[in-house]
Short mmCIF file of C-alpha atoms in Angstrom, two decimals:
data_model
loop_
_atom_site.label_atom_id
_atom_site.label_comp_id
_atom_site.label_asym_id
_atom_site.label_seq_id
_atom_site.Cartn_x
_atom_site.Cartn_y
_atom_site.Cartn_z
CA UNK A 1 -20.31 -76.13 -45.72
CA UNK A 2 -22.06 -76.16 -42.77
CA UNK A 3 -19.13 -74.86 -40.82
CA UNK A 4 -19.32 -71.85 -42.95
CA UNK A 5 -21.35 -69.36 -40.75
CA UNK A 6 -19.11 -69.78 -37.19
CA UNK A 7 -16.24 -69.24 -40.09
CA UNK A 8 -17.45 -66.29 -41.21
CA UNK A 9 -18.27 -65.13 -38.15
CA UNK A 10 -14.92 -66.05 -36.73
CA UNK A 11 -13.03 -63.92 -39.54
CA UNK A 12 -15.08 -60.91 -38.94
CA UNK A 13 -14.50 -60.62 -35.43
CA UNK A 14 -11.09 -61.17 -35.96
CA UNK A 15 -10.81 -58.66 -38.85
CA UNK A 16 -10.11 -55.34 -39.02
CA UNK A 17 -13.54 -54.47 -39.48
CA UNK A 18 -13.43 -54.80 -35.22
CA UNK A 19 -10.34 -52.56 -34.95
CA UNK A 20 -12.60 -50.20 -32.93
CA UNK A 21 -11.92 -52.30 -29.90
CA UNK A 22 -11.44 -50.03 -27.01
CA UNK A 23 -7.55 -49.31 -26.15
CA UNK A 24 -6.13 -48.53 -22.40
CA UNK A 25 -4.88 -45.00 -22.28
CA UNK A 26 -3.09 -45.44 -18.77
CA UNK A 27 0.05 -47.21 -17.21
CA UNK A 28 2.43 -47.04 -14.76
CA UNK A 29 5.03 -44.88 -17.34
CA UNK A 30 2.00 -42.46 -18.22
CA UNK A 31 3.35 -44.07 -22.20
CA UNK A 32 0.58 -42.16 -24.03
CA UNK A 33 1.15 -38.63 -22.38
CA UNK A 34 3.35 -35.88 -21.79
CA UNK A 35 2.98 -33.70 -19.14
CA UNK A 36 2.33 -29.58 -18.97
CA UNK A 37 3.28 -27.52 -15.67
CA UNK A 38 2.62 -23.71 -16.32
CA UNK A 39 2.53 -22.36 -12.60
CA UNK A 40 1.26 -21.86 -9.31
CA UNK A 41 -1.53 -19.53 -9.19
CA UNK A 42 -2.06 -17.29 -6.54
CA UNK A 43 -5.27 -15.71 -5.26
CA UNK A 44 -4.29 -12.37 -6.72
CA UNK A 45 -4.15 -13.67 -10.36
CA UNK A 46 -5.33 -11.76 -12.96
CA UNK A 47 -4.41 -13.26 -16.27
CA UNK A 48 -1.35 -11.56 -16.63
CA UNK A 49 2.21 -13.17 -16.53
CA UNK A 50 3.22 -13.86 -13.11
CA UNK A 51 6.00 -11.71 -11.88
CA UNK A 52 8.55 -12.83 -9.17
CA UNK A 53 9.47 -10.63 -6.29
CA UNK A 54 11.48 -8.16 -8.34
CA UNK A 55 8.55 -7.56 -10.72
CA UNK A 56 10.00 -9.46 -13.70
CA UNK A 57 8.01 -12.69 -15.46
CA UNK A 58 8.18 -16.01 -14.28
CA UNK A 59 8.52 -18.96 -16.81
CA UNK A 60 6.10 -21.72 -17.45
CA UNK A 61 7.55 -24.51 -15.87
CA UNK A 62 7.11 -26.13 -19.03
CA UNK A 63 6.75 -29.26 -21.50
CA UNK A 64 7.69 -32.68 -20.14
CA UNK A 65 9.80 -31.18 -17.31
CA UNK A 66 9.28 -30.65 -13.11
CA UNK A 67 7.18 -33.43 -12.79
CA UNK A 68 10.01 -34.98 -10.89
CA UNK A 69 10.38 -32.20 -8.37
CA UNK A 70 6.52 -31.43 -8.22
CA UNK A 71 5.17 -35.10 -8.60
CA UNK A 72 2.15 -33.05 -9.48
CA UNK A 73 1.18 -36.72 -12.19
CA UNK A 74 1.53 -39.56 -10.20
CA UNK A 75 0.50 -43.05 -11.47
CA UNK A 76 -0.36 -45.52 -8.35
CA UNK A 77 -1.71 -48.77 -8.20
CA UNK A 78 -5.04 -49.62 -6.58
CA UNK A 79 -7.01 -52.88 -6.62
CA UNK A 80 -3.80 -54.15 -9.00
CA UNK A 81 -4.70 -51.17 -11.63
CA UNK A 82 -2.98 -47.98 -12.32
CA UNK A 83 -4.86 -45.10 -11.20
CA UNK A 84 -3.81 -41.84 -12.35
CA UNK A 85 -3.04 -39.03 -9.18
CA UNK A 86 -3.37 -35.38 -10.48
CA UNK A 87 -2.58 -33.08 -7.05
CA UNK A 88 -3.93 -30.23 -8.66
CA UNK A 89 -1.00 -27.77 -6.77
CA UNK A 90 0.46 -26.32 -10.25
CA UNK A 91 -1.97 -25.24 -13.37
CA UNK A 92 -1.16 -27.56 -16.10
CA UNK A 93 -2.42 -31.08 -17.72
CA UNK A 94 -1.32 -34.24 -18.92
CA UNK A 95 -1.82 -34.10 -23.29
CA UNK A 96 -1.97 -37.23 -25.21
CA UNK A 97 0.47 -38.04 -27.32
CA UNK A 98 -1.30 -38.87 -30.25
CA UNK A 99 -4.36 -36.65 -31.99
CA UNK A 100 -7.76 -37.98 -32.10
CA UNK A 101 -10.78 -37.24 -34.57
CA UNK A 102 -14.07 -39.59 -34.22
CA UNK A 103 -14.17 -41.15 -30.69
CA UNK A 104 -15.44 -42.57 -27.89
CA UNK A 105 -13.64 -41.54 -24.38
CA UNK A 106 -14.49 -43.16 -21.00
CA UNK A 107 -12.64 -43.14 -17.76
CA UNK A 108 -13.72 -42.94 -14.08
CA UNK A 109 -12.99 -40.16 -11.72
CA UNK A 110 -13.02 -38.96 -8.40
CA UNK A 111 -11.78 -36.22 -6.24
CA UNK A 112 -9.31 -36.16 -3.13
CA UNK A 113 -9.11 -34.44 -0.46
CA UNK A 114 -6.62 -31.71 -1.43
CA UNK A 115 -7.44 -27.98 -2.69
CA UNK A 116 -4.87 -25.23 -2.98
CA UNK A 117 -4.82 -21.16 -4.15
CA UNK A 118 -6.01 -19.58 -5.95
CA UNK A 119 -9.38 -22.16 -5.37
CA UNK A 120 -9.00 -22.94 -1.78
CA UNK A 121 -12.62 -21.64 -0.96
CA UNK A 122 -14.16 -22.55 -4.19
CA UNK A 123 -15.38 -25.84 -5.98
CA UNK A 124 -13.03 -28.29 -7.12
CA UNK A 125 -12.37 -28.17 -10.41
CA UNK A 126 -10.55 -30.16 -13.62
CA UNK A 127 -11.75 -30.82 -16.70
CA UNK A 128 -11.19 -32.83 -20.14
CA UNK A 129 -10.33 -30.48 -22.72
CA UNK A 130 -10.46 -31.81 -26.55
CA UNK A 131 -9.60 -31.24 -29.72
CA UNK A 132 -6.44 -29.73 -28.45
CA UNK A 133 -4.27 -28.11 -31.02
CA UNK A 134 -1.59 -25.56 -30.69
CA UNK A 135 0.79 -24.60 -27.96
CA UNK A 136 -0.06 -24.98 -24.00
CA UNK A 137 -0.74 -21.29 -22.72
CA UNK A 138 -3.16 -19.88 -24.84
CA UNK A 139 -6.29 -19.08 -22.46
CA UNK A 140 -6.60 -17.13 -19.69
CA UNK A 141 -4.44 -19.49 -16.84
CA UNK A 142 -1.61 -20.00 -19.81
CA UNK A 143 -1.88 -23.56 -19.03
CA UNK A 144 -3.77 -25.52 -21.77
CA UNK A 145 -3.71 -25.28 -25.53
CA UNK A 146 -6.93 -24.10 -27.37
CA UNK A 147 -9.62 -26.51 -27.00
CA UNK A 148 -13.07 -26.92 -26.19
CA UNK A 149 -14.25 -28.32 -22.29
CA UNK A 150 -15.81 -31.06 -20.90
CA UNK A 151 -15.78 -29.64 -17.27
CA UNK A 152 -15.02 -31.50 -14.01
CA UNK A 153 -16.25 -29.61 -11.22
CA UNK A 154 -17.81 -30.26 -7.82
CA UNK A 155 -21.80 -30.01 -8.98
CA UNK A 156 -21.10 -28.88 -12.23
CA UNK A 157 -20.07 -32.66 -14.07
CA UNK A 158 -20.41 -31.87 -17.76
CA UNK A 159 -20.48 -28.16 -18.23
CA UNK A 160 -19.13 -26.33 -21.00
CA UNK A 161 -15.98 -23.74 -21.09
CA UNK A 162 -14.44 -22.43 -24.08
CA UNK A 163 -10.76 -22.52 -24.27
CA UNK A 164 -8.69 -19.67 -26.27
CA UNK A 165 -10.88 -19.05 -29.32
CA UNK A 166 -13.45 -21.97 -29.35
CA UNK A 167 -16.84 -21.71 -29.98
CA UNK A 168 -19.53 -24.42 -30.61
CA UNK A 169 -23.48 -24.93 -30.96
CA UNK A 170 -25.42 -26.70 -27.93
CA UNK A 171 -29.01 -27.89 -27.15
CA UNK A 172 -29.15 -25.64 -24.57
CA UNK A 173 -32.00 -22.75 -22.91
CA UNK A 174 -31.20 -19.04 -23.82
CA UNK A 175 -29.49 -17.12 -21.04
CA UNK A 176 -31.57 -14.17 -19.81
CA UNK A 177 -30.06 -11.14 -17.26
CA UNK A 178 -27.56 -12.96 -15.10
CA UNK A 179 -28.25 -16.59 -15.84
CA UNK A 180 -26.75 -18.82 -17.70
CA UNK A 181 -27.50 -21.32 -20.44
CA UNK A 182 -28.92 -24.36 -19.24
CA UNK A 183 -28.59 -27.59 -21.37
CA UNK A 184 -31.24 -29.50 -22.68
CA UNK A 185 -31.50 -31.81 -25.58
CA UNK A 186 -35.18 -30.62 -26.10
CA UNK A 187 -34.11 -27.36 -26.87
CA UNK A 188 -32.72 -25.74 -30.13
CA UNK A 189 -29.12 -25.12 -30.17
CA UNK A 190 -27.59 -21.98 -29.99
CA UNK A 191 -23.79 -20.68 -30.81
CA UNK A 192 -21.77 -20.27 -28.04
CA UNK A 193 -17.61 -19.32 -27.82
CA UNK A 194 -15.71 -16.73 -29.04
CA UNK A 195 -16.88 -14.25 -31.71
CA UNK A 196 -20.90 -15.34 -30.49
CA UNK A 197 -23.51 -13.39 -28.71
CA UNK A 198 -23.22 -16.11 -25.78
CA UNK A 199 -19.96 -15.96 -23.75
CA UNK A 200 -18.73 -19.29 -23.71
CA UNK A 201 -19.59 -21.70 -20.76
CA UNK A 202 -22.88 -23.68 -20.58
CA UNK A 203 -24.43 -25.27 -17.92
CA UNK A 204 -24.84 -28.85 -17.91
CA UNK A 205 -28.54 -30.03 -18.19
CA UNK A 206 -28.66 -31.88 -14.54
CA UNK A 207 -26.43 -32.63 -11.64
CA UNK A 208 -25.72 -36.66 -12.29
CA UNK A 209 -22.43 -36.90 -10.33
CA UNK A 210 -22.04 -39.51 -7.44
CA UNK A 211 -21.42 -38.27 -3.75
CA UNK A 212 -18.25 -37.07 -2.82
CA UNK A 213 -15.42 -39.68 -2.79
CA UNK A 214 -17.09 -42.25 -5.11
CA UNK A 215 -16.52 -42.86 -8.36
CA UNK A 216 -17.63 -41.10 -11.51
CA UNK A 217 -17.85 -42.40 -15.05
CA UNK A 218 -17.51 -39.85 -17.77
CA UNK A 219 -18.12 -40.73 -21.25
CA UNK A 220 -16.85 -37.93 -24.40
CA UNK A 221 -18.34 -38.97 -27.70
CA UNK A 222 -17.13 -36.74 -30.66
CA UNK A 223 -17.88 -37.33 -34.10
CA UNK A 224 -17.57 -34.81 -36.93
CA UNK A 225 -17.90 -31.87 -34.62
CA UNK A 226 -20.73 -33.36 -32.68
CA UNK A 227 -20.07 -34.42 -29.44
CA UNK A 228 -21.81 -35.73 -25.97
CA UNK A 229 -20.96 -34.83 -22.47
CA UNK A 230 -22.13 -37.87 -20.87
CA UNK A 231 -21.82 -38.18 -16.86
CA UNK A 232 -23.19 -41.70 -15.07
CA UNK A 233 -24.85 -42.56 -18.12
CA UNK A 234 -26.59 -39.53 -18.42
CA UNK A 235 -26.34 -37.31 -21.91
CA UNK A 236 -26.05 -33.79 -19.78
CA UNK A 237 -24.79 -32.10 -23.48
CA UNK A 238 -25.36 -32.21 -27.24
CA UNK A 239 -23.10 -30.06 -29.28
CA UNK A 240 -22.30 -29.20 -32.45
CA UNK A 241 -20.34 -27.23 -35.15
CA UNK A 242 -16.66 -27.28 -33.54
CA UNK A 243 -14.95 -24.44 -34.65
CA UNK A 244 -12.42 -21.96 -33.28
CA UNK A 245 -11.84 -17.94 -34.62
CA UNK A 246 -8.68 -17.41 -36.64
CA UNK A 247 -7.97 -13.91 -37.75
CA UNK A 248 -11.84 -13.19 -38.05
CA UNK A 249 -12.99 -16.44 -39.25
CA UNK A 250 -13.55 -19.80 -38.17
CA UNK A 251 -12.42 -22.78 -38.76
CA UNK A 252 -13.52 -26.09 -37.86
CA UNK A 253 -12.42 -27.72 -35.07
CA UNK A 254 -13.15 -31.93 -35.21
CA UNK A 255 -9.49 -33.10 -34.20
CA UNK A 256 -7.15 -32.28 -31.84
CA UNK A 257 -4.84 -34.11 -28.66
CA UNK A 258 -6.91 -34.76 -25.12
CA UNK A 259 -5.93 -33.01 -21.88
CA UNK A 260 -6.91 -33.63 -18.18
CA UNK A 261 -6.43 -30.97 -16.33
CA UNK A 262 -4.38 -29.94 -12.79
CA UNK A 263 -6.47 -26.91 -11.85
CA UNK A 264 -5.94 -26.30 -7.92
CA UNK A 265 -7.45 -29.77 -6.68
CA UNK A 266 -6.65 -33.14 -6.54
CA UNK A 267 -8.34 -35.81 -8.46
CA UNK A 268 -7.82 -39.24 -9.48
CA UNK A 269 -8.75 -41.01 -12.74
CA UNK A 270 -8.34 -45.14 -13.66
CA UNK A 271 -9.78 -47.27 -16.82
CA UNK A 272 -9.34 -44.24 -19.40
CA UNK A 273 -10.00 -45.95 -22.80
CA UNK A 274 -10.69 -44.79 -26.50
CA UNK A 275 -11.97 -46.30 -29.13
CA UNK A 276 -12.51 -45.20 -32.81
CA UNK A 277 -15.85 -44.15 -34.36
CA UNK A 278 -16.90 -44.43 -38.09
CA UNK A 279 -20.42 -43.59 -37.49
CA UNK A 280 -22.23 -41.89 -34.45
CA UNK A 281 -23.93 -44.32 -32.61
CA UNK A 282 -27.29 -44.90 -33.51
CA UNK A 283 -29.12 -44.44 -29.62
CA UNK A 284 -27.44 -40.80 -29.78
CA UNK A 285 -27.34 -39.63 -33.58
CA UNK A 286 -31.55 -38.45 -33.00
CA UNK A 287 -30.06 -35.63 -30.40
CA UNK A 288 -28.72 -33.97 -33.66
CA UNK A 289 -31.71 -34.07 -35.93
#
């Protein structure tokens, strides 16, 4: 009897009460993604179909297909890990296989050295989009599925964009004239996305990225239709209230696929791990009251 306790203890941990153990979402084979290539954006884009020379439209490269040619997703090893090379030269992402509700995303990221049109003299950008659902193509680049942002970009780690016909409530300052929203979890929230007063893109609440070259560690907690953008430890967003517009009402949106965006630069990512949630966890679930 006195062995009891370390048994019990024992059979917990081992149970599958502790299935929320976190599990590696990157290897050599890229085994938990497929990949997206849509095309290569010029400076003149507009957000219509790209035409070829003789003014007719140009195919998406498409689903699972070019990466080969393009080697656009590259898996290398560093330090005896895989590290995940995205050269940012054709729009497009790498989706996750599998559809995820309540959980907890971390990875580290940094950027390379490469940029390429249309965003040769602008900030480096990528991004993880979640609670992916529907085709690839449906915003304004035709090169991710409809979604809501956690955006990567040089001095903007954490900021909001809403993809297609998302929309979403965030702790965030109202927007007045020409500025934007600003984040901030002492602040009310306020709708944001399609079909809301507030166009949809957010500021983060403060600039907690590394200098250039290091490494970055980016943490996505969603839970219910709450989630965190969390950047270096820092929570730089609370939101709430997924939900996208469908035929003039909306619908919520708490479960979808994960993309990491190729969006004209090149970045690398390593340790990307999930794990499930069946509660939000306590230090963050006051942000929401």
């Amino acid at each position: 009897m006195k062995f009891k306790p370390f048994y019990i203890l024992v059979s917990l941990i081992c149970s599958p009460a502790f299935a929320s153990d976190w599990q590696p979402l990157l290897d050599k084979n890229l085994s938990h993604w497929d990949t997206y290539l849509s095309y290569k954006h010029k400076e003149t884009y507009n957000g219509d179909i790209p035409l070829d020379d003789n003014g007719k439209p140009i195919a998406p490269i498409g689903f699972n297909t070019g990466n080969d040619k393009y080697q656009v997703f590259t898996v290398i090893e560093q330090d005896n890990q895989p590290v995940l090379r995205i050269s940012g030269e054709i729009y497009g992402a790498v989706t996750s296989k599998q559809s995820y509700r309540n959980y907890h995303l971390k990875l580290q990221f940094r950027w390379g050295q490469k940029k390429w049109p249309p965003r040769e003299n602008k900030l480096r950008d990528s991004g993880i989009l979640y609670h992916a659902i529907g085709e690839h193509g449906q915003e304004y680049f035709r090169s991710w599925m409809l979604s809501q942002e956690f955006q990567i970009m040089r001095g903007h780690m954490g900021d909001y964009w809403s993809q297609a016909t998302s929309a979403i409530d965030i702790r965030a300052y109202l927007p007045e004239s020409i500025m934007n929203p600003v984040a901030d979890e002492t602040q009310p929230f306020i709708k944001v996305g399609q079909g809301e007063n507030i166009a949809g893109f957010v500021l983060r609440k403060e600039n907690a990225e590394k200098p250039f070259g290091q490494w970055n560690t980016l943490e996505l907690i969603c839970f219910e239709g709450q989630s965190l953008h969390i950047v270096n430890g820092q929570v730089v967003m609370v939101l709430k209230n997924s939900r996208y517009l469908d035929n003039g009402s909306y619908t919520p949106l708490v479960e979808g696929k994960i993309q990491l965006q190729s969006e004209a630069a090149e970045v690398f990512y390593k340790n990307i791990e999930i794990k499930t949630l069946d509660k939000l966890p306590i230090r963050y679930s006051k942000l929401f009251n």
